[in-house]
XYZ file of C-alpha atoms in Angstrom:
534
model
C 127.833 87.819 7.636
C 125.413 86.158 10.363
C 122.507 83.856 9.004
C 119.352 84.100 11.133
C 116.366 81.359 10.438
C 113.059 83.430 11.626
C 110.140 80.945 12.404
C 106.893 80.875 14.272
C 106.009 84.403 12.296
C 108.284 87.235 14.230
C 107.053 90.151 13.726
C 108.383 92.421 10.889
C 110.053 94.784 13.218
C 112.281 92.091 14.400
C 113.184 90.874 11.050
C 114.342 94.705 10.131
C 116.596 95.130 13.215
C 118.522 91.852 11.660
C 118.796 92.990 8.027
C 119.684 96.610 9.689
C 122.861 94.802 11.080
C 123.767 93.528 7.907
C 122.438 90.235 8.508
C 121.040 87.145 6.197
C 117.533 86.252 7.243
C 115.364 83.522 6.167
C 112.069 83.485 7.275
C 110.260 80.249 7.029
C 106.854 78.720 8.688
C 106.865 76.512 11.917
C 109.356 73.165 11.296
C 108.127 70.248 12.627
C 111.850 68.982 14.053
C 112.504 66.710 11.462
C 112.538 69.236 8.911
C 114.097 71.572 11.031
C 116.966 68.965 11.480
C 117.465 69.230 7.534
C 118.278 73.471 7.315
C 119.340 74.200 11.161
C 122.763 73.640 10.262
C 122.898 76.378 7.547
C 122.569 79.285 10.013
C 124.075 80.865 12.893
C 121.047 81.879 14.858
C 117.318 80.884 15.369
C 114.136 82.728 16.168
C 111.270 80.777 17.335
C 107.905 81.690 19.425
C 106.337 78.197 20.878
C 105.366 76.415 17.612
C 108.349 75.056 16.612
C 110.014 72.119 18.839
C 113.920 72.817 18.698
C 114.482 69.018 19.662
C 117.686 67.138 20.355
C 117.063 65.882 16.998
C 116.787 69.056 15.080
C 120.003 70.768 17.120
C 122.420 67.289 16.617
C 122.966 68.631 12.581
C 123.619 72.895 13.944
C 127.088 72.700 13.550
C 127.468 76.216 12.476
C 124.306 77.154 14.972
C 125.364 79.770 18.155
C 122.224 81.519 19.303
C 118.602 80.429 19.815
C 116.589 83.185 20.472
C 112.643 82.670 21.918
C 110.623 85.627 20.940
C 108.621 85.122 24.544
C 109.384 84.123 28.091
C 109.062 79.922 27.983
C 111.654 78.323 26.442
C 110.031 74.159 27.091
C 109.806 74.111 23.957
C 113.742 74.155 23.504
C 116.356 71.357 25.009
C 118.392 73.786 26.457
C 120.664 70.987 27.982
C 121.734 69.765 24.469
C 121.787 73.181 23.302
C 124.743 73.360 26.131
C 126.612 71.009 25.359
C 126.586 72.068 21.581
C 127.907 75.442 22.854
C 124.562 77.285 21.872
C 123.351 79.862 23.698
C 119.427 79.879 24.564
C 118.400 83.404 25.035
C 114.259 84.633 25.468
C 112.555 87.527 26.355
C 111.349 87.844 29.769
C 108.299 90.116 30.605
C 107.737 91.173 26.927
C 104.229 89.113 27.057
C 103.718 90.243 31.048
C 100.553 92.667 30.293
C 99.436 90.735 27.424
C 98.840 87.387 28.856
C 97.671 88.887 31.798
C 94.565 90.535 30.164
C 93.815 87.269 28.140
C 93.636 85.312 31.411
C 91.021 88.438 32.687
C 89.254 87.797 29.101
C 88.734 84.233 30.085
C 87.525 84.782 33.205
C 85.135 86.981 32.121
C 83.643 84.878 29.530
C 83.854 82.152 31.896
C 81.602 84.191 34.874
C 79.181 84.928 31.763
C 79.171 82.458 29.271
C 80.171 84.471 26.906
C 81.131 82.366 23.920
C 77.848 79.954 24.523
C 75.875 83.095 24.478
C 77.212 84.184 21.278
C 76.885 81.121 19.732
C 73.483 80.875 20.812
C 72.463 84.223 18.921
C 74.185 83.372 15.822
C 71.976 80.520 15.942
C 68.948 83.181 16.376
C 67.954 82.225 19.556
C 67.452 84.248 22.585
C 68.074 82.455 25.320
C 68.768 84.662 28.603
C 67.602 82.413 31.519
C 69.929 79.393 30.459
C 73.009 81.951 30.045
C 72.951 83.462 33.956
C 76.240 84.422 34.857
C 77.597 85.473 38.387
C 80.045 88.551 39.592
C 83.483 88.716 40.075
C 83.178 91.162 43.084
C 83.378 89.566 46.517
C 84.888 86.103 45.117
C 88.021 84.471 45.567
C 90.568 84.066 43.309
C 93.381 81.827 43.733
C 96.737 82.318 41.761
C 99.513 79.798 41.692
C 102.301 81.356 40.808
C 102.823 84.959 41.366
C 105.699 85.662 39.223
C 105.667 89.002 36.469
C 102.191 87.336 35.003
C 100.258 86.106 38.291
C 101.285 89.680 40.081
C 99.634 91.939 36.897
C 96.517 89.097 37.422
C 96.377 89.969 41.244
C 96.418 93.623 40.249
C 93.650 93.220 38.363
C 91.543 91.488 40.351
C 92.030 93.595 43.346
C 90.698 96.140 41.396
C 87.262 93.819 40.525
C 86.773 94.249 44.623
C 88.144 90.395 44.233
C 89.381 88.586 47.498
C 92.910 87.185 46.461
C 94.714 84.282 47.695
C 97.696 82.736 46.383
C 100.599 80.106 46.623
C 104.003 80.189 45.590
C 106.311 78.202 47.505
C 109.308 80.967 47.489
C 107.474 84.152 47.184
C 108.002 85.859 50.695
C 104.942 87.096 53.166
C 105.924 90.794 52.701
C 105.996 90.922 49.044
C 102.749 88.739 49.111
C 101.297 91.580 51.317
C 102.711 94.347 48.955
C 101.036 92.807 45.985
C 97.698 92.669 48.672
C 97.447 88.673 48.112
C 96.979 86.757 51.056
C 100.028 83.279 50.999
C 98.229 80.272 51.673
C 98.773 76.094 50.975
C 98.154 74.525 47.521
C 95.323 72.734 49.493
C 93.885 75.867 51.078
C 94.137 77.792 47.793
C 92.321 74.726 46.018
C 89.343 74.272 49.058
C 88.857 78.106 48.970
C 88.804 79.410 45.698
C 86.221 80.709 43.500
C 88.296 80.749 40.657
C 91.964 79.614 40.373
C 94.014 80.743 37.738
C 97.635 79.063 36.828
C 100.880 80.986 36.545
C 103.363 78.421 37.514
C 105.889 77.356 35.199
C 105.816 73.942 34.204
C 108.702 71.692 36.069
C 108.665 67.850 37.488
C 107.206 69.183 40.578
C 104.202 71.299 38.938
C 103.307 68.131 35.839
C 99.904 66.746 36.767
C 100.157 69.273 39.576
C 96.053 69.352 39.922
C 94.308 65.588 38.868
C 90.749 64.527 40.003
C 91.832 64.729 43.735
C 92.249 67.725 43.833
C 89.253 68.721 41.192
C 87.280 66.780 44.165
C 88.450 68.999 46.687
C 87.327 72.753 44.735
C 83.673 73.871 45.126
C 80.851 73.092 42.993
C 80.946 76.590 41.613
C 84.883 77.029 41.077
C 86.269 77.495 37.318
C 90.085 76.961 36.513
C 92.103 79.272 33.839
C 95.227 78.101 32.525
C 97.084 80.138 30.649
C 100.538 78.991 31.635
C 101.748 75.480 30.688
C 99.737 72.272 29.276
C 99.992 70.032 31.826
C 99.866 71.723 35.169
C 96.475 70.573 34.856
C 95.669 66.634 34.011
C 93.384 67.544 30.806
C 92.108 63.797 31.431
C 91.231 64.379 34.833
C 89.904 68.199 34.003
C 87.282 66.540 31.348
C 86.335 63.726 33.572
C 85.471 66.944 36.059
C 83.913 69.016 33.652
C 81.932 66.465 32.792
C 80.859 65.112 36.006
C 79.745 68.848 37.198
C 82.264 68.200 40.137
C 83.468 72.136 39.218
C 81.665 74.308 37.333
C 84.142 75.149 34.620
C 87.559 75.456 33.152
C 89.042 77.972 30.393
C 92.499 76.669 29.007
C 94.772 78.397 26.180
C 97.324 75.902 26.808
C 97.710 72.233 26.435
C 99.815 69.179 26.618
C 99.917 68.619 22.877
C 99.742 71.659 20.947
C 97.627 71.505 18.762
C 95.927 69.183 20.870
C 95.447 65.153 20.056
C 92.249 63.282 20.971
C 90.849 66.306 22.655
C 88.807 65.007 26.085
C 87.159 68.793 25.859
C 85.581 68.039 22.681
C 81.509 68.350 23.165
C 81.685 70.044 26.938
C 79.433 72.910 26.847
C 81.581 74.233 30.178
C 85.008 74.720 28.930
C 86.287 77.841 27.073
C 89.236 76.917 24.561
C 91.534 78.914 22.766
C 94.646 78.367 20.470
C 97.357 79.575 23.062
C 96.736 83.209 21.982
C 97.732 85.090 25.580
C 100.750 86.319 24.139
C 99.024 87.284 20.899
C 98.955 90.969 20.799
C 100.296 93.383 18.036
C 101.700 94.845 20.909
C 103.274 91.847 22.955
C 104.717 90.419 19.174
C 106.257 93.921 18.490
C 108.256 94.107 21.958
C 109.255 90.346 21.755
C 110.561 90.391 18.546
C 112.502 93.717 18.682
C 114.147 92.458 21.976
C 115.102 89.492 20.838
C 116.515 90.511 17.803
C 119.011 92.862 19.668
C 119.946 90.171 21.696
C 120.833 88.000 19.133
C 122.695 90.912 17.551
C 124.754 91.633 19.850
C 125.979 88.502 20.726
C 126.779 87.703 17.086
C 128.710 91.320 16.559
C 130.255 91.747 20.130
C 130.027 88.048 22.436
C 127.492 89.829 24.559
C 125.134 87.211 26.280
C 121.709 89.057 27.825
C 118.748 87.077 29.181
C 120.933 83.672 28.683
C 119.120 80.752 30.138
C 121.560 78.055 29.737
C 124.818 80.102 30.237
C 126.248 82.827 32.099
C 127.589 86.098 31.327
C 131.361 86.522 31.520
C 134.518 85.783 29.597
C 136.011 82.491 28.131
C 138.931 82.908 30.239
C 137.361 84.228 33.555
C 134.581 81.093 33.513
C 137.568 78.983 32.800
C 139.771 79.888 35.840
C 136.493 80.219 37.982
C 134.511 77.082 36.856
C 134.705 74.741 39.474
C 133.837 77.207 42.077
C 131.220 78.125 39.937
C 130.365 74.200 40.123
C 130.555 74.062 43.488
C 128.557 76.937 44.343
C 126.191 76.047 42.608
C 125.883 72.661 43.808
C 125.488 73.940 47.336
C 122.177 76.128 46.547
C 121.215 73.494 44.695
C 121.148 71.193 47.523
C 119.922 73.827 49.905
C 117.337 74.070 47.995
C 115.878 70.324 47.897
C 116.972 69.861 51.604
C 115.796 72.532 53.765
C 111.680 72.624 53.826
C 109.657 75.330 53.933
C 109.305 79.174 52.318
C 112.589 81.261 51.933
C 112.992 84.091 54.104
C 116.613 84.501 54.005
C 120.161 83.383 52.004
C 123.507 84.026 53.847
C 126.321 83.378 51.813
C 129.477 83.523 54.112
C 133.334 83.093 52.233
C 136.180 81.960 54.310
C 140.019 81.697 53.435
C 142.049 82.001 50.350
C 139.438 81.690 48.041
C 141.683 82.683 45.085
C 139.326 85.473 43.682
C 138.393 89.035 44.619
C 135.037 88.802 42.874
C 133.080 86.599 43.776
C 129.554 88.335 42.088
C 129.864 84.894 39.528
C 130.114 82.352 42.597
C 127.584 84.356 44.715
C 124.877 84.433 41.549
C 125.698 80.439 40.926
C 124.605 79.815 44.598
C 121.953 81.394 43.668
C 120.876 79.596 40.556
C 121.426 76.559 41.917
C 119.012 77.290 44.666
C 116.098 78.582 42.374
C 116.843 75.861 39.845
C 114.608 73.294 41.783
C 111.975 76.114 42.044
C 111.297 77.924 38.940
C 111.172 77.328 35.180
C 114.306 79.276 33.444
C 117.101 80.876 35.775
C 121.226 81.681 35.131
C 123.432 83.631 36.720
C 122.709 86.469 34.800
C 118.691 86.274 36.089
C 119.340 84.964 39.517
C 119.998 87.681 41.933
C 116.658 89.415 40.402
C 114.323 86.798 40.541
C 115.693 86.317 44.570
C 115.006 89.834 45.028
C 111.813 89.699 43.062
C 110.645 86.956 46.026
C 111.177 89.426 48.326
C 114.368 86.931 49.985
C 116.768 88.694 51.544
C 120.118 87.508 50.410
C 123.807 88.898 51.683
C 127.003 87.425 51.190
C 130.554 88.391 53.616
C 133.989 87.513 53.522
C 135.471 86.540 56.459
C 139.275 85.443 57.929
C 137.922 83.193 60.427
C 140.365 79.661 60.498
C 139.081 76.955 58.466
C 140.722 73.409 58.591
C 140.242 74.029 54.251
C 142.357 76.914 52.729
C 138.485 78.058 51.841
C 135.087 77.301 52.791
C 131.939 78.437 51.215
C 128.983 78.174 53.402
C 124.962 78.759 52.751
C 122.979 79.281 55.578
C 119.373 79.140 54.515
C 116.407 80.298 56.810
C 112.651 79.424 55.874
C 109.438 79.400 57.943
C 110.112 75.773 59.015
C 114.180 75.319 59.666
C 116.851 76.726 59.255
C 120.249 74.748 58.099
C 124.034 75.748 57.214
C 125.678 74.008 54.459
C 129.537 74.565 53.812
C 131.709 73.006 50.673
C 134.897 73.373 49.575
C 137.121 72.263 46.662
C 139.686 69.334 47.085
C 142.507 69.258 44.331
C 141.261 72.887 43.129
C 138.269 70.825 41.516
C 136.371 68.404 43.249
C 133.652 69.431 44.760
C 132.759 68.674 48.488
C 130.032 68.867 51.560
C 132.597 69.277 54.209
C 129.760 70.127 57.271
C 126.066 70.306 57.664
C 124.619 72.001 60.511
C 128.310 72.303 61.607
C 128.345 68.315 61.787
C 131.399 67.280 59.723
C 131.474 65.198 56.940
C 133.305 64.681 53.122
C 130.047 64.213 50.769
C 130.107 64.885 47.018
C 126.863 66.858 45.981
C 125.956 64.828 43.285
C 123.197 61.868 42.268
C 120.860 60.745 44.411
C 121.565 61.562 48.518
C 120.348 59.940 51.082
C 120.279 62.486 54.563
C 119.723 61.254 57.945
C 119.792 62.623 61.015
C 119.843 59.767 63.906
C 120.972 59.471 67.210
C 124.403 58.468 67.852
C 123.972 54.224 68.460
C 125.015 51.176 67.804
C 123.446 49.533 64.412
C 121.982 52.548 62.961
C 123.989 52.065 59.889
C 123.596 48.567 59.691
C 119.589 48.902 59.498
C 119.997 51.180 57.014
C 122.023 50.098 55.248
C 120.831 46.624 54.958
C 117.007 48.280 54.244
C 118.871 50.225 51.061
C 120.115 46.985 49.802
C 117.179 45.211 50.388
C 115.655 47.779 48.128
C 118.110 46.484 45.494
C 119.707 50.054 45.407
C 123.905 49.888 45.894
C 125.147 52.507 47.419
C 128.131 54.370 46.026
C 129.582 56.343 49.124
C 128.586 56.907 53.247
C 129.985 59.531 55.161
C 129.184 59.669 58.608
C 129.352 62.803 61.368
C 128.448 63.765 65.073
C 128.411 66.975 67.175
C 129.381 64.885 70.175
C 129.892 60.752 71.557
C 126.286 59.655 71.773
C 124.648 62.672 71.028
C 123.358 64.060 67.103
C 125.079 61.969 63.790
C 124.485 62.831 60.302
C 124.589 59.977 57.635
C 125.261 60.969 54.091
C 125.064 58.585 51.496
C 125.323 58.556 47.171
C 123.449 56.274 45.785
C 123.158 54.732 42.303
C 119.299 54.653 41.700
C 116.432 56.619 43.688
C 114.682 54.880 46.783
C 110.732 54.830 45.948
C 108.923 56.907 48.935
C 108.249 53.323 50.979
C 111.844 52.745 51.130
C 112.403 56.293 52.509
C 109.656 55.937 55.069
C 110.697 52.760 56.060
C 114.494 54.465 56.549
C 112.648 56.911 58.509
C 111.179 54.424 60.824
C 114.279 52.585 61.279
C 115.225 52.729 65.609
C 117.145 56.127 66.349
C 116.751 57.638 62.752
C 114.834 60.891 63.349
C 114.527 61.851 59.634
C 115.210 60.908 56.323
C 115.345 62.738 53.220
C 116.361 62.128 49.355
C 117.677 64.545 47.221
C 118.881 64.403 43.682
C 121.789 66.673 42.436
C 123.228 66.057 38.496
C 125.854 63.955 38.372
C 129.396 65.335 38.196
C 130.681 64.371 34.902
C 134.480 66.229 35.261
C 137.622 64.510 36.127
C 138.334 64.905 39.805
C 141.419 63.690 41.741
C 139.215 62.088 44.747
């Protein structure tokens, strides 16, 4: 019999569908991870919503532990690469929340545009004070969303219907879905110069942290107010107060923060800031539908091995992943680095396989590519949830098989089209397991995907490599491999390189500027930490 430890207050429904399956349930209030640390390792799965912190700290004592199961759609709250490597699957509940933080980001807009909660506040204090609480309308303003996933989409809907003017940016959401939602695409800096209101709907990753500080407060009108309702953090709360409190916008309304609950609050005393105590997936309703998913989740994977809504694993067999993991690897590896190479918006994914690739299905290869390429992008993605959020972008994606000669017996190449460039990666396996860039761009060369990279495209000459090389070490950075290819003598080389630490963006620039180097770019790719025969 299964033990389940319910935190974070799951709803009773939830709780039933466990006991129902003949399941032990404990429920206990939030664990700070300490104390978590101390009872984790009695149980067999966990329930949490976003209170409780399931820490390296708390999951190195779950010895007995096999599910984690997030009664909601964010799952920062979990280390779901520890969780991995303790063979624990992280599952949540995608979309359950959808409608209801939607309509608590429209609630704070509303009291925002009529100073609502000052008003009432006001009155309780019997006053009357209608000239000092004038509000202004949502019709005819602009709203700009960042981050039109299942949340930012219902908020567009909305709006529209408010006779709003919507604008929006989300770096892999296509033009035609954008126009089927009726949002117009535009920049980050566009979206922040032209918007009335902005409200956040971005996941929280390296590249959205601290994603709008005092220059770009700077930047909004006098008259624009900010809702976030997605992550603490997108927005610097430092930088947000200094804003608030400068008048440089005209307000802010935030149900999320860095520290939850928050520490040293800068919003404290501003009489222009709305706060509330992350409630936007507090419905009855929203609660209910979490908790009953994720409680079937978690049930069937205890009773049957079935894994739905995974984050940190995908869905198929012990065996089959065994036999199909380093192709899995390796595919995934090559979105992955499509993804931090090629610049620009997604329009397209072509996925071509070539020779004796050893397996009729590739559907688990195909949907690695795949995560790899929106792992760079978006907050929580597997193979099980990769093919739908690509088709929820509105990119096209196709894959083919083809006999065409290879000097490899297989090649797997990703051709990846955007509204800057277009470029063609292809990898294949050496030894049956190590991983390998054989071309880009149909330039040849033998680069592992992993660490730091260092691209370059230069012109064919004398002492290209020597520059760079030489500006790399002057960096103090050692570099691990170089692989070097042409199309023709003289004409277009490519210059791989691995290197041990990152090159700061001066470095890079100063690669960049180096004679005959036409670009430059740095990606970073995990490190490969399986035995390879190279």
């Amino acid at each position: 019999m299964a033990r389940i430890l319910v935190l974070d207050n799951l709803s009773e429904e939830g709780i039933e569908i466990f006991k129902q399956a003949g399941f032990e349930v404990d429920v206990k209030p939030p664990q700070k991870p300490e104390e978590l640390a101390q009872i984790i390792g009695n149980y067999n799965g966990l329930v949490v919503r976003s209170a409780t912190k399931v820490t390296k700290e708390a999951l190195m004592n779950a010895k007995n532990l096999k599910v984690v199961g997030r009664a909601g759609a964010g799952t920062d709250n979990i280390d779901k690469d520890f969780a991995t490597q303790m063979g624990i699957v992280v599952m949540n509940t995608p979309g359950g929340n959808t409608i209801s933080a939607c309509e608590h980001t429209f609630a704070l807009i509303l009291a925002l545009c009529r100073n609502i909660p000052s008003a009432h506040a006001s009155m309780m204090a019997g006053k009357w004070d209608r000239k000092k609480y004038m509000g202004v309308e949502l019709m005819g303003k602009t709203l700009g969303i960042i981050g039109v996933g299942r949340i930012g989409g219902a908020v567009a809907k909305r709006a529209l219907a408010f006779e709003m003017k919507v604008i929006a940016h989300d770096p892999i959401l296509t033009p035609l879905k954008a126009e089927a939602l009726g949002v117009k695409l535009v920049s980050l800096e566009e979206l922040i110069r032209e918007s009335d209101f902005i409200s956040i709907h971005t996941p929280k990753t390296e590249k959205t942290n601290n994603m709008i500080r005092l220059e770009q407060l700077k930047q909004m009108k006098p008259n624009c107010r900010i809702v976030n309702c997605a992550r603490g953090g997108i927005v610097n709360e430092e930088d947000l107060a200094t804003a608030l409190r400068e008048k440089i916008i005209a307000g802010a309304a935030l149900d999320v923060f860095t520290s939850e609950p928050p520490v040293n609050n800068p919003f404290l005393g501003l009489d222009n800031v709305i706060l509330t105590p992350h409630l936007a997936a507090s419905t009855e309703e929203a609660q209910v539908v979490v908790a009953v998913d994720i409680a079937k989740q978690m049930v069937d994977f205890l009773t049957t091995g079935a894994i739905v809504n995974a984050v940190n694993v995908p869905s198929i067999d012990p065996e089959t992943k065994k036999s199909l993991q380093p192709l899995i690897d390796l595919g995934e590896r090559l979105g992955m680095f499509q993804s931090l190479y090629t610049r620009g918006r997604p329009t397209s994914l072509q996925i071509e396989y070539a020779g004796e690739i050893g397996v009729t299905d590739t559907y688990p290869i195909t949907s690695a590519i795949l995560t790899g390429f929106l792992k760079p992008l978006v907050e929580t993605v597997n193979m099980i949830s990769a093919p739908v959020q690509i088709k929820e972008r509105g990119i096209e994606c196709n894959e083919r098989k083809t006999a065409r000669p290879s000097s490899y017996a297989f090649e797997i190449s990703l051709r990846v089209e955007t509204d800057q460039e277009t470029h063609t990666v292809t990898g294949t396996l050496f030894h049956k397991t190590d991983a390998r860039i054989c071309s880009i761009d149909g330039m040849r060369v033998d680069a592992k995907p992993e660490g730091y990279m260092l691209v370059c495209r230069n012109e064919d000459k004398p002492l290209v490599i020597g520059r760079l090389c030489t500006r790399i070490g002057e960096a103090g950075v050692n570099i691990a491999n170089l692989m070097l290819g042409r199309d023709i003598k003289g004409g277009l080389a490519l210059t791989v390189l691995n290197l041990d630490q990152p090159l700061s963006d001066e470095v890079i620039q100063d690669c960049a500027k180096l004679p005959h180097i036409l670009e430059a770019r740095l990606l970073s790719l995990p490190e490969n930490n399986t035995n390879s025969n190279s």
